XYZ file of C-alpha atoms in Angstrom:
647
model
C 8.024 58.699 120.217
C 11.030 57.545 118.210
C 11.297 54.533 120.429
C 7.752 53.574 119.596
C 8.326 53.901 115.948
C 11.376 51.619 116.144
C 9.461 49.019 118.076
C 6.668 49.092 115.461
C 9.190 48.740 112.618
C 10.748 45.668 114.316
C 7.389 43.922 114.754
C 6.552 44.566 111.113
C 9.802 43.095 109.912
C 9.300 39.940 112.074
C 5.792 39.398 110.713
C 7.004 39.945 107.165
C 9.695 37.339 107.657
C 7.183 34.861 108.979
C 4.945 35.424 106.028
C 7.815 35.043 103.627
C 8.788 31.780 105.234
C 5.210 30.482 105.113
C 4.968 31.334 101.404
C 7.973 29.065 100.672
C 7.085 26.261 102.993
C 3.849 24.558 101.432
C 2.207 21.255 100.091
C 1.115 20.683 96.413
C -1.348 17.971 95.253
C -2.158 16.981 91.614
C -5.081 14.602 90.579
C -7.029 13.696 87.428
C -10.424 15.196 87.152
C -11.956 11.774 86.341
C -11.054 8.093 86.098
C -13.212 5.918 83.816
C -13.583 2.152 84.116
C -15.832 -0.651 82.858
C -18.229 -2.336 85.306
C -16.421 -5.133 87.094
C -12.888 -3.984 86.288
C -10.271 -2.491 88.671
C -9.937 1.304 89.087
C -6.762 3.129 90.068
C -6.915 6.745 91.303
C -3.480 8.460 91.543
C -2.659 11.226 93.943
C 0.600 13.057 93.175
C 1.882 15.437 95.915
C 4.958 17.561 96.797
C 5.929 18.732 100.351
C 8.652 21.434 100.928
C 11.298 21.499 103.717
C 11.353 17.727 103.814
C 9.133 17.215 106.839
C 9.726 13.989 108.652
C 6.245 12.669 108.465
C 3.345 13.139 105.932
C -0.108 11.837 106.605
C -2.299 10.740 103.655
C -6.074 10.447 104.006
C -8.638 9.248 101.426
C -12.252 10.450 101.543
C -15.390 9.770 99.410
C -18.356 11.977 98.830
C -21.521 9.983 99.067
C -24.680 10.259 96.921
C -26.123 12.477 99.654
C -23.080 14.743 99.606
C -21.564 13.422 102.851
C -17.705 13.327 103.202
C -16.519 9.967 104.680
C -12.966 8.840 105.222
C -12.078 5.435 103.906
C -8.224 5.411 104.558
C -5.412 7.117 106.385
C -1.733 6.369 106.774
C 1.900 7.530 106.731
C 5.305 6.048 106.221
C 4.961 3.756 109.243
C 1.286 2.680 109.153
C -1.730 2.235 106.844
C -5.304 1.950 108.066
C -8.496 1.170 106.022
C -11.590 2.385 107.831
C -13.859 -0.446 108.816
C -17.592 -0.725 108.149
C -17.635 1.075 104.793
C -18.439 -0.078 101.380
C -14.772 -0.060 100.380
C -13.375 -1.838 103.485
C -12.571 -5.087 101.645
C -11.900 -3.820 98.038
C -9.384 -1.001 98.346
C -5.707 -0.730 98.807
C -3.153 2.141 98.797
C 0.462 2.061 97.795
C 3.283 4.596 97.479
C 4.398 7.018 100.256
C 7.082 9.627 100.896
C 8.108 13.160 99.910
C 7.518 14.489 96.358
C 5.838 11.196 95.447
C 2.496 9.687 94.709
C 0.038 7.319 96.245
C -2.461 5.229 94.287
C -5.894 4.188 95.494
C -6.833 0.833 93.981
C -10.590 -0.191 93.904
C -11.256 -3.785 92.880
C -14.447 -5.114 91.150
C -15.966 -1.716 90.567
C -19.734 -1.555 90.997
C -22.195 1.057 89.791
C -22.567 2.422 93.328
C -18.799 3.046 93.331
C -19.311 5.922 90.885
C -18.356 8.644 93.420
C -15.974 11.575 93.957
C -12.769 10.632 95.851
C -10.546 13.091 97.799
C -6.783 12.737 98.497
C -5.860 14.813 101.614
C -2.056 15.361 102.181
C -1.034 16.682 105.641
C 2.553 18.017 105.728
C 2.305 18.866 109.443
C 4.386 22.107 109.901
C 4.248 23.005 106.268
C 0.474 22.731 106.044
C -1.943 20.410 104.091
C -3.547 20.134 100.720
C -6.112 17.880 98.976
C -7.196 16.954 95.441
C -10.396 15.460 93.910
C -11.126 12.815 91.234
C -14.470 11.617 90.002
C -14.804 7.820 89.323
C -17.052 7.042 86.309
C -18.338 3.510 85.621
C -19.504 2.257 82.221
C -21.429 -0.874 80.962
C -21.948 -1.593 77.305
C -25.546 -2.576 76.379
C -26.530 -5.799 74.629
C -26.909 -5.725 70.807
C -30.190 -3.971 69.928
C -33.221 -6.104 68.993
C -35.482 -4.786 66.253
C -39.006 -5.956 65.352
C -41.209 -4.828 62.551
C -44.973 -4.492 62.181
C -46.137 -7.809 60.897
C -49.600 -6.826 59.780
C -48.351 -4.236 57.319
C -48.961 -0.559 56.877
C -51.290 1.183 54.415
C -50.167 4.328 52.665
C -53.691 5.625 53.046
C -53.399 6.044 56.851
C -53.678 9.727 57.767
C -51.468 9.613 60.911
C -48.001 8.075 61.346
C -48.315 4.316 62.056
C -46.102 2.268 64.194
C -43.760 0.354 61.947
C -41.162 -1.058 64.339
C -39.585 -1.237 67.728
C -35.932 -1.252 68.880
C -34.681 -2.277 72.329
C -31.230 -2.012 73.922
C -30.701 -3.666 77.366
C -28.227 -3.451 80.201
C -26.413 -0.259 79.407
C -24.877 2.386 81.645
C -25.052 5.269 81.412
C -28.323 5.352 79.468
C -27.702 4.544 75.741
C -29.328 6.469 72.909
C -31.284 4.955 69.901
C -31.430 6.453 66.450
C -33.622 5.170 63.563
C -32.466 4.874 59.949
C -34.286 4.328 56.633
C -31.723 2.856 54.222
C -28.730 5.161 55.029
C -30.727 8.225 56.187
C -31.544 8.897 59.834
C -35.030 9.625 60.866
C -35.838 12.580 63.142
C -39.058 13.623 64.776
C -41.142 15.455 62.042
C -44.678 16.439 62.875
C -47.171 14.507 60.788
C -44.506 12.329 59.217
C -42.061 10.776 61.702
C -42.541 10.193 65.472
C -40.023 8.461 67.722
C -41.234 7.390 71.154
C -38.511 6.448 73.644
C -39.116 4.487 76.943
C -36.196 4.320 79.450
C -36.252 1.667 82.247
C -33.738 1.328 85.112
C -33.684 -2.159 86.362
C -32.731 -3.264 89.961
C -29.068 -3.746 89.001
C -28.839 -0.039 88.111
C -28.489 -0.670 84.436
C -30.744 0.929 81.833
C -32.990 -0.598 79.151
C -34.104 1.703 76.369
C -36.974 0.964 74.021
C -37.666 3.116 71.001
C -40.825 2.933 68.779
C -40.829 4.340 65.245
C -44.045 5.762 63.901
C -44.083 6.654 60.184
C -46.286 7.833 57.393
C -45.238 5.236 54.800
C -45.226 5.754 50.985
C -45.196 3.107 48.213
C -41.469 3.392 47.873
C -40.989 2.152 51.398
C -41.864 -1.411 50.183
C -38.256 -1.612 48.925
C -36.582 0.206 51.899
C -34.722 -1.327 54.742
C -35.080 -0.002 58.295
C -32.722 -0.422 61.255
C -31.788 1.254 64.552
C -28.443 2.341 65.922
C -27.471 2.367 69.634
C -24.787 4.850 70.803
C -23.284 4.493 74.301
C -20.401 5.839 76.331
C -17.264 3.856 77.028
C -14.017 4.748 78.804
C -12.406 7.343 76.549
C -15.112 7.721 73.983
C -18.401 6.648 72.394
C -19.361 3.521 70.501
C -22.297 2.606 68.221
C -23.914 -0.757 67.452
C -26.394 -1.428 64.571
C -29.366 -3.810 64.652
C -30.414 -6.156 61.905
C -32.236 -4.635 58.932
C -35.951 -5.222 58.393
C -38.353 -4.629 55.515
C -41.919 -3.700 56.240
C -45.047 -4.637 54.353
C -46.620 -1.623 52.667
C -50.172 -1.606 51.327
C -50.855 0.638 48.356
C -53.568 0.775 45.734
C -53.352 -0.751 42.255
C -52.661 1.622 39.345
C -51.851 -0.794 36.489
C -52.005 -4.508 35.550
C -49.469 -6.791 33.820
C -51.009 -9.593 31.784
C -48.915 -12.300 29.996
C -48.833 -15.889 28.778
C -46.732 -17.837 31.311
C -46.933 -21.227 29.645
C -45.919 -22.396 27.111
C -43.006 -20.170 26.570
C -42.809 -18.782 23.097
C -45.310 -19.763 20.421
C -48.553 -21.561 21.157
C -49.803 -24.406 19.009
C -53.151 -26.221 18.792
C -53.573 -28.703 21.544
C -51.486 -26.870 24.129
C -52.608 -25.950 27.596
C -52.157 -22.179 28.007
C -51.647 -20.411 31.382
C -52.345 -16.676 31.357
C -51.171 -14.730 34.491
C -52.336 -11.406 35.736
C -50.429 -9.244 38.272
C -51.274 -5.861 39.781
C -48.782 -3.219 40.806
C -50.674 -2.752 44.071
C -50.475 -4.518 47.383
C -52.255 -6.672 48.345
C -53.226 -8.230 45.044
C -56.868 -7.395 44.293
C -59.422 -9.952 43.013
C -59.165 -10.576 39.255
C -61.685 -11.334 36.545
C -60.671 -12.773 33.120
C -62.536 -12.171 29.874
C -61.754 -14.008 26.628
C -63.340 -12.549 23.533
C -65.920 -10.776 25.649
C -66.821 -13.969 27.551
C -66.036 -14.194 31.344
C -64.088 -17.355 32.298
C -63.509 -19.097 35.574
C -59.994 -18.812 36.861
C -57.711 -19.228 39.813
C -56.960 -16.056 41.895
C -54.563 -14.653 39.270
C -54.248 -17.483 36.675
C -56.422 -18.355 33.701
C -55.985 -21.918 32.251
C -57.063 -22.682 28.733
C -56.888 -26.443 27.817
C -56.525 -27.867 24.300
C -56.536 -24.540 22.579
C -57.384 -24.246 18.853
C -57.135 -21.472 16.280
C -60.625 -20.379 17.449
C -58.955 -19.495 20.757
C -57.214 -16.537 19.156
C -58.212 -13.237 20.440
C -58.049 -10.722 23.241
C -57.700 -11.782 26.930
C -58.659 -9.119 29.375
C -57.859 -8.985 33.160
C -59.871 -6.691 35.425
C -58.834 -5.827 39.043
C -61.281 -4.309 41.589
C -59.892 -2.115 44.458
C -61.917 -3.050 47.512
C -61.194 0.329 49.251
C -62.064 2.642 46.336
C -64.096 0.178 44.210
C -62.142 1.384 41.215
C -61.491 -1.051 38.349
C -58.073 -1.378 36.558
C -57.805 -3.200 33.201
C -54.949 -5.116 31.542
C -54.946 -7.292 28.408
C -52.905 -9.440 26.090
C -53.385 -11.103 22.680
C -53.445 -14.913 22.178
C -52.455 -16.367 18.806
C -52.536 -20.131 18.293
C -50.385 -21.592 15.435
C -51.936 -24.535 13.635
C -51.084 -27.303 11.088
C -53.937 -29.039 9.261
C -53.797 -32.821 8.327
C -51.537 -33.647 5.402
C -53.136 -33.717 1.940
C -51.701 -36.208 -0.584
C -52.299 -36.256 -4.368
C -53.012 -38.962 -5.296
C -54.421 -40.009 -1.972
C -54.599 -43.360 -0.204
C -53.574 -45.813 -3.035
C -52.291 -45.627 -6.602
C -51.836 -48.475 -9.110
C -49.193 -48.026 -11.867
C -47.934 -50.278 -14.599
C -44.311 -51.327 -14.815
C -42.271 -48.601 -16.541
C -44.740 -45.791 -15.787
C -43.927 -42.578 -13.854
C -45.647 -41.181 -10.755
C -45.441 -37.630 -9.323
C -47.082 -37.382 -5.815
C -47.427 -34.247 -3.713
C -47.948 -33.889 0.060
C -48.485 -30.635 2.025
C -50.577 -29.252 4.814
C -52.223 -25.880 5.506
C -50.388 -24.054 8.322
C -49.984 -20.640 9.840
C -46.158 -21.059 9.518
C -43.865 -22.328 6.715
C -43.721 -26.137 6.474
C -41.181 -28.765 5.369
C -41.880 -32.240 4.040
C -39.864 -35.438 4.142
C -40.886 -38.811 2.541
C -40.132 -42.210 4.124
C -40.417 -45.816 3.056
C -39.921 -48.582 5.611
C -38.545 -45.978 8.006
C -35.835 -44.741 5.571
C -35.842 -41.356 3.955
C -36.358 -41.548 0.264
C -37.123 -37.931 -0.725
C -37.271 -34.436 0.716
C -39.735 -31.733 -0.347
C -43.402 -31.624 -1.086
C -43.108 -33.750 -4.296
C -42.264 -37.459 -4.659
C -41.240 -38.637 -8.098
C -41.129 -42.364 -9.112
C -39.696 -43.100 -12.673
C -39.685 -46.407 -14.655
C -41.731 -48.217 -12.079
C -40.642 -51.669 -10.996
C -41.861 -54.029 -8.314
C -39.201 -52.660 -5.863
C -40.931 -49.214 -5.939
C -44.177 -50.732 -4.670
C -45.007 -50.173 -1.032
C -46.218 -47.566 1.443
C -44.764 -44.073 1.307
C -45.199 -41.888 4.393
C -44.815 -38.081 4.132
C -44.080 -36.148 7.343
C -44.949 -32.434 7.274
C -43.338 -30.394 10.002
C -43.184 -26.702 11.061
C -39.376 -26.162 11.520
C -39.880 -23.016 13.681
C -42.223 -24.721 16.182
C -41.303 -28.043 17.652
C -44.052 -30.620 18.013
C -46.221 -29.173 15.222
C -46.271 -31.951 12.586
C -48.650 -34.205 10.630
C -48.325 -37.263 8.436
C -49.910 -38.918 5.473
C -49.451 -42.156 3.543
C -49.712 -43.385 -0.037
C -49.869 -47.047 -0.986
C -48.339 -47.690 -4.414
C -48.982 -50.929 -6.416
C -47.004 -51.837 -9.515
C -48.934 -54.089 -12.002
C -47.172 -56.906 -13.929
C -46.603 -60.558 -14.339
C -45.594 -62.167 -11.017
C -42.007 -62.552 -9.891
C -40.723 -65.352 -7.724
C -37.904 -64.587 -5.428
C -34.953 -66.782 -6.087
C -34.584 -69.828 -3.766
C -31.403 -70.202 -1.853
C -30.885 -73.885 -2.889
C -33.069 -75.208 -5.787
C -31.367 -78.679 -5.528
C -31.663 -80.406 -2.169
C -30.538 -83.860 -0.990
C -32.934 -85.663 1.322
C -32.840 -88.992 3.097
C -35.548 -91.454 1.908
C -38.847 -91.434 3.674
C -38.292 -88.044 5.148
C -40.489 -84.925 4.765
C -38.935 -81.743 3.309
C -40.387 -78.238 3.639
C -40.412 -75.895 0.621
C -41.273 -72.148 0.452
C -42.211 -70.034 -2.481
C -42.355 -66.278 -2.276
C -43.969 -64.410 -5.178
C -44.870 -60.791 -5.759
C -47.020 -58.921 -8.280
C -50.254 -57.054 -8.712
C -52.904 -58.232 -8.678
C -51.824 -60.619 -5.939
C -50.418 -63.809 -7.485
C -52.081 -67.282 -6.895
C -49.582 -69.984 -6.010
C -50.212 -73.686 -6.992
C -47.842 -76.665 -6.452
C -47.158 -79.819 -8.492
C -44.608 -82.677 -8.566
C -42.959 -84.853 -11.188
C -44.195 -88.144 -9.781
C -47.611 -87.003 -8.638
C -46.544 -87.174 -5.029
C -48.749 -85.542 -2.507
C -47.814 -81.945 -1.733
C -49.147 -80.898 1.664
C -49.808 -77.181 2.177
C -48.632 -75.953 5.574
C -49.230 -72.160 5.439
C -49.818 -69.252 3.127
C -49.491 -65.546 3.968
C -50.744 -62.950 1.539
C -50.499 -59.186 1.270
C -51.916 -56.921 -1.370
C -49.030 -57.616 -3.761
C -47.129 -60.448 -2.253
C -47.751 -64.115 -1.223
C -45.608 -66.609 0.669
C -46.547 -70.347 0.427
C -44.920 -73.139 2.493
C -45.572 -76.875 1.688
C -44.144 -80.220 2.740
C -43.166 -83.111 0.495
C -42.508 -86.698 1.425
C -39.439 -88.078 -0.339
C -39.416 -91.724 -1.435
C -37.260 -91.264 -4.527
C -35.841 -88.435 -6.649
C -38.535 -85.876 -7.177
C -39.036 -82.463 -8.726
C -41.598 -79.981 -7.177
C -42.959 -76.989 -9.009
C -44.242 -73.637 -7.641
C -46.489 -71.793 -10.037
C -47.433 -68.110 -9.501
C -50.049 -66.477 -11.755
C -52.255 -63.411 -12.062
C -53.995 -61.754 -14.905
C -50.740 -60.607 -16.384
C -49.087 -64.089 -16.739
C -47.665 -67.070 -15.003
C -44.149 -67.947 -13.744
C -42.833 -71.081 -12.114
C -39.809 -72.365 -10.240
C -38.713 -75.949 -9.607
C -37.175 -77.635 -6.555
C -35.102 -80.794 -7.142
C -35.116 -83.297 -4.237
C -32.452 -86.039 -4.466
C -32.963 -89.199 -2.376
C -29.606 -90.448 -1.086
C -28.424 -93.739 0.623
C -25.094 -94.782 2.231
C -23.660 -98.356 1.788
C -20.459 -100.428 2.313
C -19.618 -103.865 0.693
C -16.848 -106.474 0.899
C -15.200 -108.480 -1.932
C -12.823 -111.480 -1.975
C -10.732 -112.103 -5.047
C -8.916 -115.435 -5.485
C -6.903 -117.079 -8.217
C -7.021 -120.878 -8.496
C -4.429 -122.794 -10.538
C -4.689 -126.188 -12.295
C -2.333 -128.921 -11.199
C 1.301 -127.970 -11.507
C 0.214 -124.489 -12.277
C 0.879 -121.699 -9.700
C -2.372 -120.268 -8.217
C -2.322 -116.735 -6.863
C -4.660 -115.782 -4.015
C -5.291 -112.046 -4.181
C -5.683 -109.938 -1.032
C -7.258 -108.030 0.611
C -10.156 -110.125 1.665
C -12.452 -107.059 2.397
C -13.063 -104.406 -0.228
C -15.150 -101.267 0.237
C -17.116 -100.359 -2.817
C -17.528 -96.734 -1.887
C -14.655 -94.233 -2.520
C -13.432 -92.168 -0.965
C -13.652 -94.036 2.339
C -14.696 -90.857 4.115
C -17.423 -89.823 3.505
C -19.108 -93.016 2.099
C -20.133 -92.868 -1.534
C -23.785 -92.104 -2.056
C -25.537 -94.574 -4.339
C -28.744 -93.927 -6.067
C -31.800 -95.874 -4.915
C -32.173 -97.457 -8.407
C -28.728 -99.305 -8.149
C -28.974 -100.581 -4.568
C -30.825 -103.775 -5.583
C -28.066 -104.789 -8.131
C -25.350 -104.227 -5.543
C -27.187 -106.370 -2.971
C -27.653 -109.148 -5.584
C -23.862 -109.110 -6.485
C -22.987 -109.405 -2.774
C -25.344 -112.368 -2.275
C -23.977 -114.192 -5.335
C -20.355 -113.739 -4.097
C -21.267 -115.133 -0.743
C -22.960 -118.158 -2.324
C -19.911 -118.816 -4.528
C -17.595 -118.720 -1.535
C -19.915 -121.108 0.331
C -19.852 -123.537 -2.642
C -16.062 -123.274 -2.872
C -15.722 -124.082 0.755
C -17.995 -127.100 0.420
C -16.053 -128.586 -2.466
C -12.827 -128.139 -0.575
C -14.324 -129.847 2.513
C -15.662 -132.764 0.370
C -12.284 -133.358 -1.253
C -10.597 -133.228 2.151
C -12.972 -135.946 3.489
C -12.251 -138.164 0.513
C -8.589 -137.814 1.143
C -7.945 -136.113 -2.066
C -6.206 -133.115 -0.338
C -3.293 -134.320 1.810
C -1.448 -131.285 3.356
C 2.305 -131.113 3.931
C 4.054 -129.204 6.644
C 6.618 -127.553 4.401
C 5.915 -124.135 3.093
C 6.903 -125.214 -0.477
C 6.723 -128.709 -2.359
C 8.970 -130.068 -5.000
C 7.510 -129.963 -8.419
C 8.854 -133.438 -9.252
C 7.147 -134.828 -6.130
C 3.696 -133.432 -6.216
C 1.369 -133.950 -3.263
C -1.633 -135.647 -4.595
C -4.927 -134.301 -3.749
C -3.503 -131.352 -1.754
C -4.851 -127.850 -2.105
C -3.441 -124.950 -0.068
C -4.857 -121.423 -0.196
C -3.026 -118.295 0.934
C -5.240 -115.473 2.286
C -4.183 -111.986 3.391
C -6.227 -109.248 4.980
C -6.059 -105.437 4.311
C -5.838 -104.714 7.982
C -2.851 -106.892 8.944
C 0.622 -107.814 7.740
C 0.090 -111.388 9.009
C -0.577 -114.147 6.482
C -2.235 -117.422 7.541
C -2.173 -120.766 5.663
C -5.280 -122.736 6.005
C -4.754 -126.430 5.322
C -7.469 -128.758 4.394
C -7.616 -130.251 7.869
C -7.995 -126.780 9.436
C -4.515 -126.353 10.900
C -3.183 -122.814 11.025
C 0.444 -122.181 10.386
C 2.340 -119.220 11.498
C 3.905 -116.841 8.964
C 7.353 -118.361 9.460
C 6.017 -121.688 8.230
C 4.075 -120.430 5.375
C 6.905 -120.331 2.867
C 6.472 -118.386 -0.368
C 3.354 -116.794 -1.532
C 2.796 -119.428 -4.172
C 1.947 -123.095 -3.778
C 1.123 -126.115 -5.951
C -2.060 -127.814 -6.082
C -1.989 -131.481 -7.040
C -4.803 -133.847 -7.785
C-alpha cells in the first residue's frame, strides 16, 4: 500500500514538471486589427512573433479568409525557403520579408483591389514549442468624385401642398458608400414629415464602386428666393473621414403679389414740359403679374410694366395708378405715384417787338416768363451780355444803343427749361456817316476808283452822290437795314475830282467828301552850255542829262495841268540844240572853224574860225573834245577845261 502511494506521487511529480515546462516553452504573435489603404496603393501587413527556447526552425504560413468564409493558404516559408502558393489571386502581387526568432514578417500586397479587402492570418509554428496565429483585416478605400448638384429649373410655388423636388445631388465612384447631406444656407436639412424629404438612391457599378444620388423635396417659402442650397458628401479614408461640398444653387420660387412699387424711371429728378416720361411698375410677387396703367382715371396702353408718356405738358399732372391681377386668386393689387410737370411760358417783353426813341431819351424794358419755378433773366446784344435781371435800362439814347436786344429767361434749378424774347430798338435823329479811312486818295489817270459810304439813322437815311466836275458816278451796290445803309459807287478819274456822299432823312442831311488826285510820273533831260565871244573863254557846263524830278527815287509826281508846259520846254531845247549843231556844221564847211591838235592855243596866235566845245556827262569821268571835223580826242589830249574860239 505504501509502495503504491509512492509510485502515484512520483507520476504526479513527473506530470507536473512536464506541465511546468510546457507553460514556459511557448509562441507569441501580435498583429494590428486592421490595415487601411487607398485603392491601387500598396498594403503592408506586419506579423510580430516571439518563440521561446530558441528553436532551430520556425515555419511561417499566411492565410486569407475568402468572402465565403473559406481559409486558404497563400504563403509558407522558414529561414531556408519561401513559397507563394500558385493559382490564387495573390500569386503575382505579394511578397514576404523578415524571418527569425523574436522578429517580424511583413506581407506586402501590391496594387490593392477592392476584392483584396479580406482578413489575413499569420500562422507561426515553433515546432517543439508549439504554434500561434494572429489576424488582420485589410480595408480598401476610394474617394468619390466631387458631387454634382442640379436645381429645379421650372421653379417651385409656395402654394404647393406637398414637398416639391427642388434639386438633386450625385456623388460617383466612392468606396465604401459615401453619405450625402443637404444644406440651406448654413443649416442642414433633415427628413421632416410634410416639410423636408430626402430620397437617396445607391448604385454599385461593375467596378465595385458606389454612386449615390440624393433628391431633396421641400415645401418652399417666399424667403427661399434668397437662399442658397448645396449638398455635402462625407466618405471614409484611411485614418478618418472627409467631406466635400458641391456648388451652391439658388432656386426660383413663385409667390403671390402683396404690394406694388410705382415710380418715374426717366427723366431722373424733375420733369419739364416736352420731356418723355417713363413710369415703371413692379410687384413684390413672382412671376410678375400683368399690369394696367391709369392716368387721371383714363386707361393707357403700355408695355408689360412700363408706361411711356411723350411730350408731357402741365396738363399731364396728376395721379398714375398701376393695377396688378393675380391669375391664381384673381385678386387685384394697386400702386400709384404722382406726376408733376414743371413749365416755363414764352417770355413777355414790355415794350414788345420794337421801340422807337429819340436821341437823349431813356428806356426801361422788362422781360419775364410765367413758370412753376423761380426764373433768372439775362440780356444780350450781338451775343454779348449787356444786363442781368428782369429789367433793361437805356439812358441818354445814342445811335450806338440801337439794335436788337435778346432776353434769355432760365430756370436755374432745372436745366433745359428756358425761353427767349427780343426787342428791336431804333434811335431817331439826323443821319451819321461813319468816318472814311482815307478821304484823300491818289489815282492814276483814266482809272476807276471805288468809293463806299456807310450812314446810319432813323428813319433809314437816303444816300445820293455828286462830283465837283459833273463826272458820272456809277452806283455798284446798296445794302439797307432798318436804320443803316451802305452805298458803293465807282468814279472814273481823268483829272483831280471831289466826290460827295449825301445822307438825309426827315431829321436832316449830312455829307462827306472824297478827294481823288490824278497823278503822273515823268523824267526830263537838260543841256546847259556857255559860249564865249572871240578871245573870251567859253565854259561848257556839265552834266549833259538833268532829271527834273527830285528826289530821283521815287520820281516826282507832276500835276496834269503842268505836263504840257514841261513837254513844250523840252521840245524847244531840242530845237535849239539842233539849230546850234547846224550852225557849227555850216561854219565848218565854209572853213571858218579850223581845229588844232593842241589842247590849248596861244592867245596871241588865235586860230581863226575854230570853235571847240567841251562836253561832260554825269555818268562818267571821261571828257571828250569834239572838233568841227568830228574827230574825238582822248582825255589826255584835251588840255584844260577852257578853250578859245576865234573867228
